[in-house]
Tab-separated table of C-alpha atoms in Angstrom:
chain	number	residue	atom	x	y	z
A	1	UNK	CA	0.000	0.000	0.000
A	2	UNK	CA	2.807	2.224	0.789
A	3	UNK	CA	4.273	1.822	-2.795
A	4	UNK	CA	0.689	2.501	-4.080
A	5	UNK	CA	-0.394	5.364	-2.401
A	6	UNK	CA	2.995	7.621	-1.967
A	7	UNK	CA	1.847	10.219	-0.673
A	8	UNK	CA	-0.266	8.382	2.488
A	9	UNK	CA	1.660	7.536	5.314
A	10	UNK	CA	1.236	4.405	7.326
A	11	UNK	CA	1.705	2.776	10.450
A	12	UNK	CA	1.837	-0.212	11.704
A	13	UNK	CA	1.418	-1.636	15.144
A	14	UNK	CA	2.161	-4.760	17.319
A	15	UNK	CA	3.167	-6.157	20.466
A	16	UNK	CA	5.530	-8.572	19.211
A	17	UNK	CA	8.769	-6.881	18.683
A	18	UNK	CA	10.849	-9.935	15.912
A	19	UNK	CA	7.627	-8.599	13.893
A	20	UNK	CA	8.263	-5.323	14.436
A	21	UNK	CA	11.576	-5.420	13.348
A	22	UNK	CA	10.967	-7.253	10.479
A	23	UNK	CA	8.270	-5.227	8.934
A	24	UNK	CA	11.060	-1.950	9.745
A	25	UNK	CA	13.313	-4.116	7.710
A	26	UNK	CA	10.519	-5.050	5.028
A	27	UNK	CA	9.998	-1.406	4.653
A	28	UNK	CA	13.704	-0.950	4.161
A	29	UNK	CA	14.094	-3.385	1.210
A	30	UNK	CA	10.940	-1.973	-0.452
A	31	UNK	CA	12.199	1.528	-0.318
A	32	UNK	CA	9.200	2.969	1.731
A	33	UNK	CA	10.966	3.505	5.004
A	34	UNK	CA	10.166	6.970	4.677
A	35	UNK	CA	6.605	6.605	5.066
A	36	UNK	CA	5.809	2.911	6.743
A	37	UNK	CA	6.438	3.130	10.423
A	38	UNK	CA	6.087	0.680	12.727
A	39	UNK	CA	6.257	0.917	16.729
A	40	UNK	CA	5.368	-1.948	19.409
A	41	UNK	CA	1.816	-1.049	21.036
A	42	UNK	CA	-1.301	-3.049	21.447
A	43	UNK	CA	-4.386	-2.755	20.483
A	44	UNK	CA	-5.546	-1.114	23.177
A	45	UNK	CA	-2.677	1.630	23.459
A	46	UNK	CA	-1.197	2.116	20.258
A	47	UNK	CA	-1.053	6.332	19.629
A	48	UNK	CA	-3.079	8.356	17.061
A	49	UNK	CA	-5.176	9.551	14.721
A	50	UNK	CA	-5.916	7.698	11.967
A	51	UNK	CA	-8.534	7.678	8.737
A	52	UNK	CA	-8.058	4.240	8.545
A	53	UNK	CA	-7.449	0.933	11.303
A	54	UNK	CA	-7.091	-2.497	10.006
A	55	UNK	CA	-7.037	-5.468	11.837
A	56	UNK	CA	-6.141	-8.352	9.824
A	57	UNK	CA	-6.960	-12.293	11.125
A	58	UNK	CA	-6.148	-10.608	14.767
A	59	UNK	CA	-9.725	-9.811	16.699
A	60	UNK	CA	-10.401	-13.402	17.820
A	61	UNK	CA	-7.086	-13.909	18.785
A	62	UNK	CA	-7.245	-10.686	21.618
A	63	UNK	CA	-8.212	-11.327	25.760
A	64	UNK	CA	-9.506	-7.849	25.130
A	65	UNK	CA	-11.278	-7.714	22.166
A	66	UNK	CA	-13.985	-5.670	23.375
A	67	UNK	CA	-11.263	-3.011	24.688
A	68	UNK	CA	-9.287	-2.693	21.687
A	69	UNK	CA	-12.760	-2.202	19.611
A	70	UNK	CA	-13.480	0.707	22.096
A	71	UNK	CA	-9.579	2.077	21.374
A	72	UNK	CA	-10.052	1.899	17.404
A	73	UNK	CA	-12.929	3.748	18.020
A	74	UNK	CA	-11.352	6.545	19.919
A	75	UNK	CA	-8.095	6.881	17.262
A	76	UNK	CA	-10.405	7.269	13.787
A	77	UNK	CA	-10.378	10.266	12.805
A	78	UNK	CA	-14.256	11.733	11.922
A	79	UNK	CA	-15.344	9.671	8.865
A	80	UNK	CA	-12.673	7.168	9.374
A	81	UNK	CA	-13.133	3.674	8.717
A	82	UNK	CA	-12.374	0.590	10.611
A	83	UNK	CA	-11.530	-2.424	8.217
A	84	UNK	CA	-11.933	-6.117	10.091
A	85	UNK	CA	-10.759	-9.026	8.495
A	86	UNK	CA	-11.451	-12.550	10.564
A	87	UNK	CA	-11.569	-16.372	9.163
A	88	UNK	CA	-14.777	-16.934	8.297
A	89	UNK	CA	-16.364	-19.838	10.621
A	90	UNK	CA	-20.076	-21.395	10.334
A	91	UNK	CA	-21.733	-21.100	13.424
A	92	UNK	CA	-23.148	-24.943	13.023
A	93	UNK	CA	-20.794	-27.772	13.276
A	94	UNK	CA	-22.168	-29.786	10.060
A	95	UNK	CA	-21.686	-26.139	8.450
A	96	UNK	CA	-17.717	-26.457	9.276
A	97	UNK	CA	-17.249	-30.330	7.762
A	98	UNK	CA	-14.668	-29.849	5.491
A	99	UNK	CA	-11.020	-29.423	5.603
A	100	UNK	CA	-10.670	-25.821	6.048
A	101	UNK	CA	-13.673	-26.041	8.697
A	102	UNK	CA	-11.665	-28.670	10.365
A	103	UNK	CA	-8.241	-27.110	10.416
A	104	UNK	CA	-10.091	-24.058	12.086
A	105	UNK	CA	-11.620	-25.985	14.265
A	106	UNK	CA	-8.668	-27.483	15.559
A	107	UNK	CA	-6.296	-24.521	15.748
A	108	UNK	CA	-9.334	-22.766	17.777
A	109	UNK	CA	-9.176	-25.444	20.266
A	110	UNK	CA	-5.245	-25.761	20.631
A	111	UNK	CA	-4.188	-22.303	20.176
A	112	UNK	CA	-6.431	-19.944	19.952
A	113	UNK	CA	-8.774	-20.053	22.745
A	114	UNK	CA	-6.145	-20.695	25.445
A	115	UNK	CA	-3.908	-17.947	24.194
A	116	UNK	CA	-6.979	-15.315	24.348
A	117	UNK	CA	-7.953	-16.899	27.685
A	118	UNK	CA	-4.703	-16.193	29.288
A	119	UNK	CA	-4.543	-12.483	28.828
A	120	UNK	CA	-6.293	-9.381	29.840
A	121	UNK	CA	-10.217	-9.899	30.309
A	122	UNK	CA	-9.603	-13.612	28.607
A	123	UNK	CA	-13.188	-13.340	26.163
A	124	UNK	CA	-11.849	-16.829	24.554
A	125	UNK	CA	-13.114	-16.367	21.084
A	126	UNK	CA	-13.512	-18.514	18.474
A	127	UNK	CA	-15.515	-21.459	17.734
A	128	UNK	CA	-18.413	-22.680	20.269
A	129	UNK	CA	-17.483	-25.874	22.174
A	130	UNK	CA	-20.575	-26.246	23.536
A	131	UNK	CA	-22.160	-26.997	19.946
A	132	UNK	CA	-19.067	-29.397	18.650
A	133	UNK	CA	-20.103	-31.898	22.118
């Protein structure tokens, strides 16, 4: 997007600092460095003003999702937009029969879940165990 639109700037946030530092280092190599920054925040602290907040296959994955929806909110600038973009999941188990229902299914389960559960507020999205008995 950066080499698209060169006169935007953009900036990217995340609490993981290896990613951080690779994305700087991306940025470097594809000679937008100048207008791609990235800084280690979370969702629910990262600085600014913006016209436009992605979240990209992230939501689900938060303790706090709730919180950080209530942050985005409070950084768009007026008219700005908030982009969301999640795995798509049935909400019935039959719905979810097929291999990429499964894998989901499965990372939910094993990953997921217990890494949203064992942070801030814990909400433990994802797929509903209660209907997979």
């Amino acid at each position: 997007m950066a080499k698209a639109f060169s006169k935007s700037k953009f900036f990217g946030f995340d609490y993981h600092q290896p990613s951080i530092d690779r994305a700087r280092e991306s940025a470097r190599e594809a000679g937008v460095a100048d207008r791609a920054t990235f800084e280690r925040a979370t969702a629910k602290e990262y600085p600014g003003t913006f016209d436009l907040v992605a979240f990209f296959d992230c939501l689900h994955d938060m303790g706090d999702p709730v919180g950080a929806a209530a942050h985005v909110k409070s950084t768009l600038a007026e008219g700005g937009t908030w982009m969301v973009v999640e795995p798509f999941g049935n909400d019935r188990l039959e719905d979810n029969l097929n291999p990429i229902g499964r894998l989901f299914l499965r990372r939910i389960d094993n990953d997921l879940r217990t890494r949203s559960l064992s942070q801030e507020v814990g909400k433990g999205l994802g797929g509903k165990p209660e209907k997979r008995a």
